[in-house]
XYZ file of C-alpha atoms in Angstrom:
714
model
C 291.318 34.238 107.434
C 290.539 31.153 109.440
C 294.121 30.959 110.583
C 293.672 34.458 111.956
C 290.258 34.151 113.611
C 289.903 30.403 114.058
C 293.309 29.614 115.448
C 293.409 26.100 116.914
C 293.981 26.819 120.631
C 293.022 24.566 123.468
C 289.407 25.146 124.401
C 288.569 26.047 127.988
C 286.259 23.776 129.896
C 282.813 24.870 128.930
C 279.262 23.754 129.051
C 277.268 25.468 126.400
C 276.436 29.068 126.930
C 277.260 28.805 130.611
C 280.930 28.709 129.730
C 280.731 32.315 128.672
C 281.697 34.878 131.247
C 278.912 37.177 132.442
C 278.088 39.785 129.853
C 276.971 43.336 130.271
C 273.246 43.614 130.472
C 273.352 46.830 128.475
C 275.076 47.649 125.245
C 277.966 50.125 125.488
C 277.292 53.632 124.352
C 277.596 54.058 120.668
C 277.315 50.286 119.997
C 274.158 49.593 118.028
C 274.983 46.379 116.298
C 276.425 43.945 118.784
C 274.359 42.061 121.313
C 274.923 41.739 125.037
C 273.196 38.643 126.353
C 272.839 37.313 129.882
C 273.301 33.634 129.341
C 272.669 32.537 132.892
C 268.892 32.628 133.017
C 265.783 31.368 131.300
C 266.956 32.790 127.958
C 269.917 30.419 127.961
C 267.650 27.490 128.668
C 265.337 28.492 125.841
C 268.221 28.685 123.386
C 269.570 25.359 124.474
C 266.294 23.502 124.088
C 264.594 25.197 121.149
C 263.834 22.930 118.212
C 263.022 25.751 115.810
C 266.442 27.283 115.319
C 269.837 25.618 115.291
C 272.222 27.832 117.205
C 275.978 27.570 117.471
C 278.440 29.857 119.176
C 282.179 30.033 118.571
C 284.943 32.003 120.211
C 287.683 33.909 118.465
C 289.745 30.752 118.090
C 286.915 28.938 116.328
C 286.154 26.660 119.239
C 282.484 25.734 119.577
C 281.060 27.012 122.853
C 277.367 26.643 122.097
C 275.584 23.775 120.234
C 271.913 23.449 121.011
C 269.567 20.500 120.462
C 268.349 21.852 117.141
C 271.966 22.008 115.865
C 272.532 18.423 116.933
C 269.416 17.364 115.044
C 270.123 19.490 111.960
C 273.744 18.489 111.483
C 273.587 15.008 112.965
C 276.291 15.779 115.532
C 275.561 15.413 119.251
C 276.243 18.338 121.576
C 278.844 16.400 123.497
C 280.711 15.698 120.233
C 280.565 19.333 119.177
C 281.387 21.407 122.277
C 285.079 22.135 122.456
C 285.701 21.071 118.866
C 286.987 23.415 116.229
C 284.194 24.648 113.981
C 286.122 23.733 110.815
C 286.361 20.121 111.960
C 282.592 19.748 111.874
C 281.215 21.980 109.116
C 282.479 23.012 105.697
C 280.909 25.680 103.490
C 280.926 24.211 99.950
C 282.251 26.620 97.372
C 281.770 29.631 99.632
C 284.544 29.255 102.223
C 286.183 32.570 101.321
C 282.873 34.419 101.563
C 282.097 32.861 104.940
C 285.532 33.788 106.260
C 285.056 37.352 105.064
C 281.754 37.623 106.950
C 283.402 36.376 110.162
C 286.307 38.777 109.766
C 283.977 41.715 109.373
C 281.970 40.792 112.476
C 285.005 40.287 114.681
C 286.487 43.593 113.601
C 283.349 45.716 113.466
C 281.216 44.076 116.117
C 278.261 44.406 113.730
C 275.893 41.537 112.765
C 276.023 40.145 109.242
C 273.136 40.167 106.837
C 271.224 36.868 106.772
C 272.500 34.570 104.035
C 271.990 31.118 102.475
C 274.892 28.701 102.817
C 275.460 25.194 101.531
C 277.015 23.185 104.327
C 278.738 19.813 104.383
C 279.124 18.019 107.718
C 281.990 15.863 108.833
C 279.764 12.819 108.229
C 279.166 13.846 104.599
C 275.646 15.190 105.055
C 274.922 18.019 102.600
C 272.259 20.650 103.259
C 271.288 24.275 102.784
C 270.766 26.616 105.772
C 269.429 30.123 106.148
C 271.877 31.635 108.624
C 271.698 34.743 110.777
C 275.084 35.607 112.378
C 275.720 38.221 115.051
C 278.485 38.968 117.564
C 278.021 38.726 121.348
C 279.671 41.641 123.147
C 281.313 41.913 126.513
C 282.462 45.354 127.650
C 282.150 46.609 124.125
C 284.287 43.840 122.689
C 283.151 40.874 120.585
C 283.424 37.803 122.765
C 281.619 35.201 120.664
C 279.831 34.881 117.306
C 276.456 33.194 117.272
C 274.947 31.500 114.167
C 271.216 30.805 114.042
C 270.498 28.347 111.201
C 267.190 27.213 109.654
C 267.147 24.184 107.324
C 266.092 25.329 103.812
C 267.289 22.263 101.923
C 263.801 21.372 100.661
C 263.178 24.904 99.474
C 266.533 25.019 97.681
C 265.857 21.718 95.972
C 262.452 22.958 94.901
C 264.000 26.161 93.569
C 266.611 24.133 91.710
C 263.920 21.927 90.252
C 262.016 24.999 89.149
C 265.121 26.484 87.565
C 265.824 23.230 85.746
C 262.226 23.028 84.618
C 262.383 26.570 83.325
C 265.607 25.806 81.468
C 264.124 22.654 79.987
C 260.978 24.550 79.028
C 262.860 27.309 77.251
C 265.760 25.342 75.794
C 263.987 22.162 74.747
C 264.069 21.339 71.038
C 260.557 19.940 71.399
C 257.617 22.280 71.503
C 255.991 22.498 74.943
C 252.511 23.837 75.656
C 251.035 24.363 79.099
C 247.231 24.515 79.218
C 244.811 25.132 82.035
C 241.992 22.807 83.095
C 239.728 24.226 80.339
C 242.350 23.446 77.627
C 243.259 27.124 77.237
C 246.888 27.872 76.439
C 248.794 29.276 79.403
C 252.311 29.251 78.005
C 254.379 27.944 75.089
C 258.124 27.703 74.714
C 260.340 29.149 71.999
C 260.643 25.813 70.182
C 256.880 25.634 69.722
C 256.616 29.144 68.332
C 259.505 28.425 65.942
C 257.854 25.153 64.905
C 254.409 26.587 64.201
C 255.041 30.238 63.385
C 252.551 31.373 66.031
C 253.764 34.014 68.489
C 253.369 33.591 72.228
C 250.991 36.564 72.262
C 248.764 34.908 69.646
C 248.534 31.695 71.638
C 248.338 32.782 75.254
C 244.740 32.509 76.417
C 243.571 30.872 73.187
C 241.775 27.540 73.080
C 243.788 24.493 72.106
C 241.500 24.129 69.056
C 243.438 26.972 67.404
C 246.221 24.461 66.738
C 244.019 21.764 65.236
C 244.490 20.559 61.670
C 241.659 19.746 59.296
C 243.270 16.348 58.813
C 241.335 15.147 61.882
C 237.674 15.535 62.772
C 236.312 16.701 66.121
C 235.728 13.107 67.262
C 239.474 12.462 67.045
C 240.279 15.262 69.476
C 237.348 14.370 71.761
C 238.778 10.862 72.047
C 242.150 12.312 73.072
C 240.555 14.511 75.731
C 238.647 11.545 77.123
C 241.784 9.423 77.247
C 243.741 12.084 79.141
C 240.862 12.670 81.558
C 240.567 8.956 82.338
C 244.195 7.848 82.382
C 246.107 11.088 82.772
C 248.122 10.584 79.592
C 247.917 10.178 75.803
C 250.580 9.975 73.135
C 250.567 9.329 69.433
C 250.841 10.814 65.953
C 248.615 13.612 64.774
C 248.636 16.465 62.296
C 249.409 19.910 63.674
C 248.773 23.292 62.069
C 251.204 26.096 61.408
C 250.215 29.762 61.483
C 249.975 29.806 57.670
C 247.450 26.967 57.738
C 249.915 24.284 56.596
C 249.390 20.869 58.189
C 252.417 18.896 59.374
C 252.884 15.472 61.014
C 253.738 15.561 64.693
C 254.260 13.304 67.673
C 252.422 14.550 70.748
C 252.546 13.499 74.381
C 249.833 14.956 76.639
C 249.921 14.636 80.437
C 247.456 15.871 83.036
C 248.771 17.730 86.102
C 246.560 16.978 89.127
C 245.853 19.627 91.742
C 243.989 17.464 94.214
C 242.441 14.068 94.588
C 240.361 14.396 91.465
C 240.994 17.877 90.118
C 243.204 18.583 87.082
C 244.772 22.011 87.101
C 246.954 21.850 83.980
C 247.793 19.852 80.884
C 251.312 19.669 79.515
C 251.794 18.868 75.823
C 255.186 17.955 74.349
C 255.086 18.406 70.590
C 257.623 17.166 67.997
C 257.604 17.993 64.295
C 258.264 14.650 62.561
C 258.073 15.919 58.976
C 261.694 14.967 58.259
C 261.254 11.534 59.804
C 258.070 10.947 57.838
C 259.758 12.066 54.636
C 262.673 9.708 55.315
C 260.274 6.856 56.057
C 258.428 7.613 52.843
C 261.690 7.562 50.883
C 262.649 4.225 52.418
C 259.170 2.824 51.786
C 259.245 4.078 48.197
C 262.654 2.513 47.601
C 261.492 -0.784 49.078
C 258.386 -0.861 46.882
C 259.630 0.681 43.631
C 262.179 -0.205 41.007
C 265.204 2.085 41.280
C 265.807 2.300 37.525
C 262.298 3.016 36.227
C 260.458 4.192 39.341
C 257.733 1.629 38.660
C 256.241 -0.511 41.438
C 258.415 -3.573 42.041
C 257.242 -7.136 42.631
C 256.596 -6.435 46.347
C 254.171 -3.578 45.690
C 252.644 -5.403 42.724
C 251.816 -8.429 44.845
C 250.247 -6.212 47.490
C 248.107 -4.381 44.926
C 247.240 -7.591 43.112
C 246.108 -9.210 46.343
C 243.864 -6.239 47.102
C 242.520 -6.166 43.543
C 241.637 -9.873 43.679
C 239.815 -9.339 46.982
C 237.844 -6.438 45.478
C 237.029 -8.431 42.315
C 235.879 -11.349 44.453
C 233.564 -9.091 46.469
C 232.180 -7.329 43.407
C 232.204 -10.402 41.147
C 234.409 -8.481 38.772
C 237.338 -9.361 36.526
C 240.951 -8.366 36.277
C 243.817 -9.256 33.964
C 247.534 -9.834 34.463
C 249.832 -9.180 31.486
C 253.370 -10.588 31.678
C 255.733 -8.791 29.261
C 259.241 -9.720 28.165
C 261.249 -7.630 25.693
C 262.398 -9.643 22.679
C 266.163 -9.966 22.246
C 266.836 -7.202 24.749
C 270.150 -8.840 25.700
C 271.498 -7.935 22.256
C 271.165 -4.245 23.141
C 273.136 -4.648 26.371
C 275.821 -6.760 24.711
C 276.278 -4.530 21.670
C 275.711 -1.020 23.064
C 276.295 -1.493 26.774
C 274.122 -1.551 29.871
C 273.893 2.234 29.969
C 271.945 2.298 26.709
C 269.969 -0.746 27.846
C 268.946 1.069 31.025
C 267.848 4.125 29.048
C 265.790 1.862 26.801
C 264.096 0.241 29.793
C 263.219 3.649 31.210
C 261.658 4.713 27.914
C 259.710 1.456 27.635
C 258.398 2.017 31.173
C 257.124 5.485 30.238
C 255.382 4.117 27.167
C 253.742 1.326 29.136
C 252.315 3.802 31.669
C 250.680 5.746 28.831
C 248.975 2.584 27.552
C 246.981 1.915 30.734
C 244.469 3.715 32.936
C 245.112 5.489 36.222
C 243.765 2.611 38.333
C 245.958 0.022 36.590
C 249.496 -0.912 37.677
C 252.649 -1.209 35.571
C 255.434 -3.026 37.414
C 258.993 -3.953 36.575
C 259.897 -7.393 37.860
C 263.583 -7.177 37.019
C 265.715 -7.379 33.882
C 263.494 -6.801 30.853
C 260.333 -8.253 32.432
C 257.273 -6.130 33.184
C 253.850 -6.969 34.594
C 250.696 -4.949 33.920
C 247.649 -5.404 36.159
C 244.341 -4.263 34.677
C 241.516 -3.881 37.193
C 237.765 -3.535 36.680
C 237.835 -4.768 33.106
C 234.795 -5.654 31.051
C 236.137 -8.674 29.179
C 238.825 -10.157 26.950
C 238.132 -7.680 24.145
C 239.159 -4.767 26.332
C 242.299 -6.601 27.462
C 243.192 -7.534 23.878
C 242.816 -3.892 22.845
C 245.214 -2.741 25.579
C 247.687 -5.537 24.759
C 247.637 -4.510 21.082
C 248.309 -0.883 22.071
C 251.267 -2.010 24.177
C 252.711 -4.033 21.286
C 252.369 -1.051 18.963
C 253.822 1.460 21.421
C 256.750 -0.762 22.421
C 257.714 -1.495 18.807
C 257.964 2.166 17.742
C 261.498 3.409 17.077
C 263.632 4.659 19.978
C 266.242 7.407 19.759
C 268.676 6.984 22.641
C 271.912 8.989 22.726
C 272.256 8.945 18.964
C 271.303 5.298 18.558
C 268.204 4.389 16.559
C 266.767 1.251 18.197
C 263.772 -0.971 17.594
C 262.541 -3.630 19.974
C 259.428 -5.742 20.343
C 257.760 -7.472 23.250
C 255.949 -10.730 23.898
C 252.901 -10.652 26.182
C 251.186 -13.425 28.113
C 247.740 -12.771 29.591
C 245.828 -14.453 32.408
C 242.365 -13.478 33.628
C 240.730 -13.549 37.041
C 238.753 -15.648 37.861
C 239.001 -17.930 34.810
C 242.768 -18.515 34.856
C 243.448 -18.398 38.584
C 241.889 -17.593 41.943
C 245.035 -16.219 43.565
C 247.924 -14.004 42.552
C 250.498 -16.809 42.269
C 248.319 -18.724 39.817
C 247.610 -15.598 37.768
C 251.281 -14.596 37.571
C 252.392 -18.139 36.783
C 249.816 -18.605 34.025
C 250.551 -15.192 32.486
C 254.247 -16.129 32.449
C 253.401 -19.418 30.748
C 251.329 -17.624 28.109
C 254.212 -15.192 27.515
C 256.583 -18.056 26.688
C 254.070 -19.349 24.175
C 253.903 -15.878 22.625
C 257.676 -16.045 22.151
C 257.426 -19.515 20.649
C 254.790 -18.188 18.238
C 257.221 -15.721 16.722
C 257.465 -12.941 19.308
C 255.926 -9.454 19.043
C 252.529 -10.894 19.913
C 250.220 -11.595 22.836
C 248.750 -14.887 23.959
C 245.861 -15.552 26.338
C 246.464 -18.420 28.711
C 244.706 -21.730 28.156
C 245.092 -25.007 30.098
C 246.897 -26.718 27.191
C 249.773 -24.321 27.723
C 250.376 -25.782 31.157
C 250.636 -29.237 29.640
C 253.238 -27.978 27.179
C 255.021 -26.077 29.923
C 255.253 -29.200 32.075
C 256.691 -31.028 29.081
C 259.165 -28.187 28.591
C 260.286 -28.295 32.214
C 260.624 -32.064 32.019
C 262.809 -31.673 28.930
C 265.003 -29.120 30.687
C 265.469 -31.487 33.627
C 266.367 -34.339 31.262
C 268.887 -32.122 29.490
C 270.728 -31.582 32.752
C 270.801 -35.320 33.278
C 272.026 -35.867 29.706
C 274.950 -33.526 30.256
C 275.852 -35.160 33.565
C 275.546 -38.743 32.245
C 277.249 -38.114 28.851
C 274.209 -38.950 26.727
C 275.322 -36.478 24.030
C 277.523 -37.476 21.101
C 278.726 -35.889 17.857
C 277.909 -36.989 14.345
C 279.994 -35.666 11.474
C 278.744 -34.724 8.026
C 281.450 -34.406 5.371
C 281.934 -31.242 3.359
C 282.824 -32.196 -0.233
C 284.802 -30.239 -2.777
C 282.556 -30.258 -5.881
C 285.412 -30.109 -8.382
C 287.516 -32.954 -6.946
C 285.054 -34.933 -4.885
C 287.452 -34.853 -1.930
C 286.364 -34.600 1.685
C 287.802 -31.246 2.721
C 286.250 -31.125 6.142
C 283.372 -32.186 8.363
C 280.656 -30.404 10.284
C 280.224 -31.553 13.871
C 276.513 -32.052 14.617
C 275.152 -32.550 18.125
C 273.007 -35.608 18.855
C 271.271 -36.774 22.036
C 270.877 -40.473 22.708
C 267.718 -40.144 24.801
C 267.126 -43.198 27.017
C 263.420 -43.327 26.061
C 262.970 -41.324 22.844
C 266.083 -42.588 21.074
C 268.386 -40.373 19.035
C 267.304 -36.694 18.979
C 268.595 -33.861 16.792
C 269.080 -30.301 18.100
C 265.715 -29.221 16.714
C 264.058 -31.215 19.509
C 265.943 -29.668 22.425
C 268.093 -26.675 21.431
C 265.503 -24.028 22.313
C 264.935 -25.629 25.725
C 268.692 -25.702 26.308
C 268.893 -21.973 25.564
C 265.940 -21.210 27.825
C 267.318 -23.053 30.847
C 270.894 -21.815 30.465
C 272.458 -25.147 29.421
C 273.423 -24.011 25.941
C 276.797 -22.737 27.165
C 278.020 -25.894 28.929
C 276.664 -28.018 26.048
C 278.370 -25.751 23.522
C 281.643 -25.977 25.461
C 281.388 -29.768 25.374
C 280.785 -29.751 21.596
C 283.790 -27.493 20.947
C 286.083 -29.552 23.183
C 284.960 -32.899 21.719
C 285.153 -31.772 18.068
C 288.652 -30.300 18.471
C 289.865 -33.426 20.244
C 288.518 -35.576 17.394
C 290.131 -33.344 14.748
C 293.453 -33.662 16.542
C 293.017 -37.448 16.583
C 292.530 -37.497 12.801
C 295.620 -35.365 12.431
C 297.620 -37.801 14.544
C 296.339 -40.638 12.327
C 297.764 -38.931 9.247
C 294.441 -37.699 7.831
C 294.176 -34.049 8.916
C 290.696 -32.676 8.443
C 289.000 -29.367 9.209
C 286.089 -29.576 11.656
C 283.205 -27.120 11.649
C 281.479 -26.187 14.918
C 278.252 -24.181 15.105
C 278.130 -21.299 17.569
C 274.731 -20.170 18.826
C 273.972 -16.493 19.331
C 274.307 -16.926 23.080
C 277.703 -18.596 22.744
C 278.962 -15.943 20.354
C 278.060 -13.162 22.794
C 280.120 -14.675 25.626
C 282.657 -12.162 26.857
C 285.224 -14.920 27.383
C 284.626 -16.650 24.015
C 288.117 -15.874 22.686
C 289.744 -17.116 25.877
C 287.722 -20.340 25.745
C 288.704 -21.072 22.134
C 292.393 -20.411 22.823
C 292.268 -22.728 25.836
C 290.536 -25.548 23.900
C 293.075 -25.317 21.092
C 295.891 -25.379 23.627
C 294.479 -28.367 25.520
C 293.741 -30.439 22.409
C 296.835 -29.369 20.457
C 294.753 -28.613 17.353
C 296.148 -26.019 14.959
C 293.700 -23.065 14.568
C 293.426 -23.473 10.786
C 291.685 -26.819 11.294
C 288.828 -25.244 13.277
C 285.939 -23.658 11.373
C 283.392 -21.703 13.420
C 279.945 -21.340 11.853
C 277.919 -18.262 12.809
C 274.442 -17.312 11.565
C 274.120 -13.987 9.761
C 271.378 -12.891 12.181
C 273.928 -13.047 14.996
C 276.188 -10.689 13.091
C 273.443 -8.144 12.459
C 272.181 -8.249 16.052
C 275.643 -7.889 17.553
C 276.920 -5.196 15.128
C 280.275 -3.705 16.212
C 280.923 -6.176 19.003
C 280.589 -9.086 16.548
C 283.095 -7.553 14.146
C 285.665 -7.154 16.895
C 285.261 -10.791 17.906
C 285.461 -11.985 14.315
C 288.634 -10.017 13.626
C 290.188 -11.492 16.779
C 289.275 -15.034 15.652
C 290.734 -14.439 12.216
C 293.913 -13.098 13.784
C 294.040 -16.285 15.822
C 293.972 -18.329 12.595
C 290.447 -19.777 12.966
C 288.313 -20.127 9.802
C 284.934 -18.311 9.863
C 281.791 -19.282 7.981
C 278.336 -17.669 7.802
C 275.796 -20.476 8.290
C 272.239 -20.560 6.885
C 273.097 -17.695 4.558
C 270.124 -16.103 2.796
C 267.680 -16.487 5.681
C 268.879 -13.445 7.656
C 269.358 -9.775 6.862
C 272.868 -9.555 5.498
C 273.645 -7.070 2.807
C 276.556 -6.800 0.439
C 277.778 -3.761 2.329
C 277.643 -5.650 5.609
C 279.509 -8.660 4.258
C 282.133 -6.360 2.799
C 283.298 -5.510 6.323
C 283.009 -9.005 7.822
C 286.248 -11.020 8.026
C 284.588 -14.302 6.930
C 286.000 -17.048 4.698
C 282.929 -18.959 3.582
C 279.177 -18.681 3.033
C 276.920 -21.688 3.612
C 273.754 -21.535 1.467
C 270.774 -22.588 3.582
C 269.303 -25.957 2.610
C 265.837 -24.409 2.181
C 267.012 -22.860 -1.126
C 268.607 -26.098 -2.337
C 265.663 -28.340 -1.482
C 263.295 -26.801 -4.050
C 265.753 -26.077 -6.849
C 263.959 -28.231 -9.407
C 260.531 -26.657 -8.922
C 261.166 -23.090 -7.809
C 262.892 -20.680 -10.165
C 263.160 -18.105 -7.387
C 265.360 -20.385 -5.281
C 267.621 -20.940 -8.264
C 267.847 -17.186 -8.825
C 268.697 -16.599 -5.177
C 271.484 -19.185 -5.306
C 272.921 -17.579 -8.480
C 272.859 -14.165 -6.779
C 274.585 -15.519 -3.681
C 277.310 -17.138 -5.770
C 277.902 -13.962 -7.795
C 278.076 -11.862 -4.616
C 280.446 -14.339 -2.922
C 282.824 -14.424 -5.898
C 282.935 -10.623 -5.953
C 283.987 -10.751 -2.293
C 286.398 -13.647 -2.890
C 284.448 -15.910 -0.504
C 284.031 -19.666 -0.844
C 280.477 -21.037 -0.964
C 279.188 -24.370 0.293
C 275.600 -25.532 -0.270
C 273.816 -27.468 2.479
C 271.154 -30.149 2.145
C 272.114 -31.580 -1.277
C 270.073 -34.749 -1.774
C 270.001 -35.351 -5.566
C 272.395 -35.417 -8.477
C 270.369 -32.694 -10.240
C 270.896 -30.363 -7.327
C 274.591 -31.134 -7.321
C 274.916 -30.562 -11.070
C 273.148 -27.213 -10.850
C 275.509 -26.102 -8.120
C 278.488 -27.321 -10.134
C 277.284 -25.404 -13.205
C 276.964 -22.189 -11.208
C 280.455 -22.410 -9.787
C 279.603 -23.480 -6.214
C 282.757 -24.621 -4.381
C 281.525 -27.253 -1.915
C 278.438 -29.139 -0.795
C 277.190 -31.360 1.976
C 274.023 -33.407 2.363
C 272.417 -36.819 2.289
C 273.302 -37.289 -1.388
C 276.659 -38.391 -0.081
C 275.820 -39.543 3.401
C 273.917 -38.642 6.492
C 275.883 -37.445 9.513
C 277.806 -40.408 10.922
C 279.914 -41.112 14.008
C 283.619 -40.405 13.715
C 284.414 -44.114 13.542
C 282.510 -44.475 10.236
C 284.119 -41.593 8.355
C 287.007 -43.597 6.873
C 284.416 -45.797 5.063
C 282.798 -42.757 3.454
C 282.547 -43.183 -0.363
C 284.405 -40.560 -2.362
C 282.520 -38.542 -4.996
C 283.864 -38.569 -8.565
């Protein structure tokens, strides 16, 4: 179109409107739309100088003939730079070029003015603006000679309209609820998100007071404070509880802004409202996970310490008392090792449920980790009440458990500390309850102990012993003594039992009874046991190399026997020392076998397949039955020395030994009696068919270097 009507021809010399040839003063007959203008008088001057309307005139070739002062100001192009230039060189209609060309075409062909229209114009300098344009042709002798454009700048209005449109879109499409209120806090309008959030319809809310949306979670003073804040500062934001149409309260985040209408007047309030129920629920889940044990759902040590701190503060204010009970399940590790952690976890969950039923609603049951629990009893009357609750816990915990077809029994040991007598802060109370719990275990388990200061003295001694044990292992203060095992019929030494001794730098030589329990408690029993096994096998190999092969017996504690890599360790020791498996005898207590059940049998069968000799130590003191022994791949029973010691004065011990010997012979097991100290004891054992013995009647345990001097028994 522009090629047709705005052809780029050379422009004639012109000076504004005066370049136009004289026009008819009257419109031709039948022409009602075009305009005939005399541009040589005051009217031309007025057009040139007006500041109200920007006027441009172009000829059929698109050359600018008229460009008044208002056009120069509006478009930023001086008159001298515009006159004689092609219109398209100066102004571009953004996105509407085709429409603009169509309007021009129609005017040139019809001679009729165009309807006023809004155009977005871009100037050659890059200035962008909106104009309201009225375009009409100028006629001469009934023919269109020029086209005039009268433009008014409407950029500000367009921007305002755009802002309003955007605001309306934001209002309607926002995911947040938006409320517009008047100066009296009456609802003027709400968006769709708010009605969806609350269930109220727009009709229900329009004109209603803002109080319709209030929740009973807050009192009137809360909302008055918000109103005051907005009135003073123009803004408030924070969490509050909203109300849905069904009366349900929900957590929300609200931002309230005042809209001023003058210097001091407020005409509206705008509230942006977000439902934060999901966020609050997620925060609550995270908080719960951070403060509760995942397995049992009980408060963990973090929440316990927080509650304990608050309870101590309350007891201090009210001069009250509280108690802390530290619980540890007895021999719980046996359950995990024999039946697996899945069953152990189920057991812990059941114990947790039982503990909760033993306490009141204001008390706290917490799992600290593993098989340790802490119970906090608040507002107690005295030790009698605490003792009663502790006794109930012992009874409840010791009742039989049925877990996935397994019938289980377990007991617990409880240590108790009291505020304010046993500690003024939570660390002291927890520490002293823990100390008392260890003393409950030392007293035989399945009991409770109240803390007393003497326990701390013993605990310090225990910790000192544990520290010294570590030093003993590092500095090689341990050594092995060997006690011969004698064949009763021939008097020959058929083997030796390796016995651990500690050459203490201050206390002298110590037997395991002085330190074994401490070694188990502090986790040193495994490295000490490994050292014993390695040293004993190396010594046995040395005797073999000297031409006097001898079997060596090594005691395995319950903890050692439950090691998952026990078989691998024994194979490696035998390989390193070169000792044949048949010269190693492993001694296991019968209580270990009963506690470990199926897992123990698998290990024992693997040891027998390896060629290692197995003996049941301290037989008669545990819970073995004939049926149990029938399935155990053992080679020897060792009668506990407690039965031998009182043979001469206790007929029951003699009867027990006879029964053991009869049972062993029926199972084709050898029997060795421990702790033989007199000839009468030896003769009784000989008369009953006992195979072997060991004890001080022959010799006390001696270092390996003294064994060749050992006197033979006839």
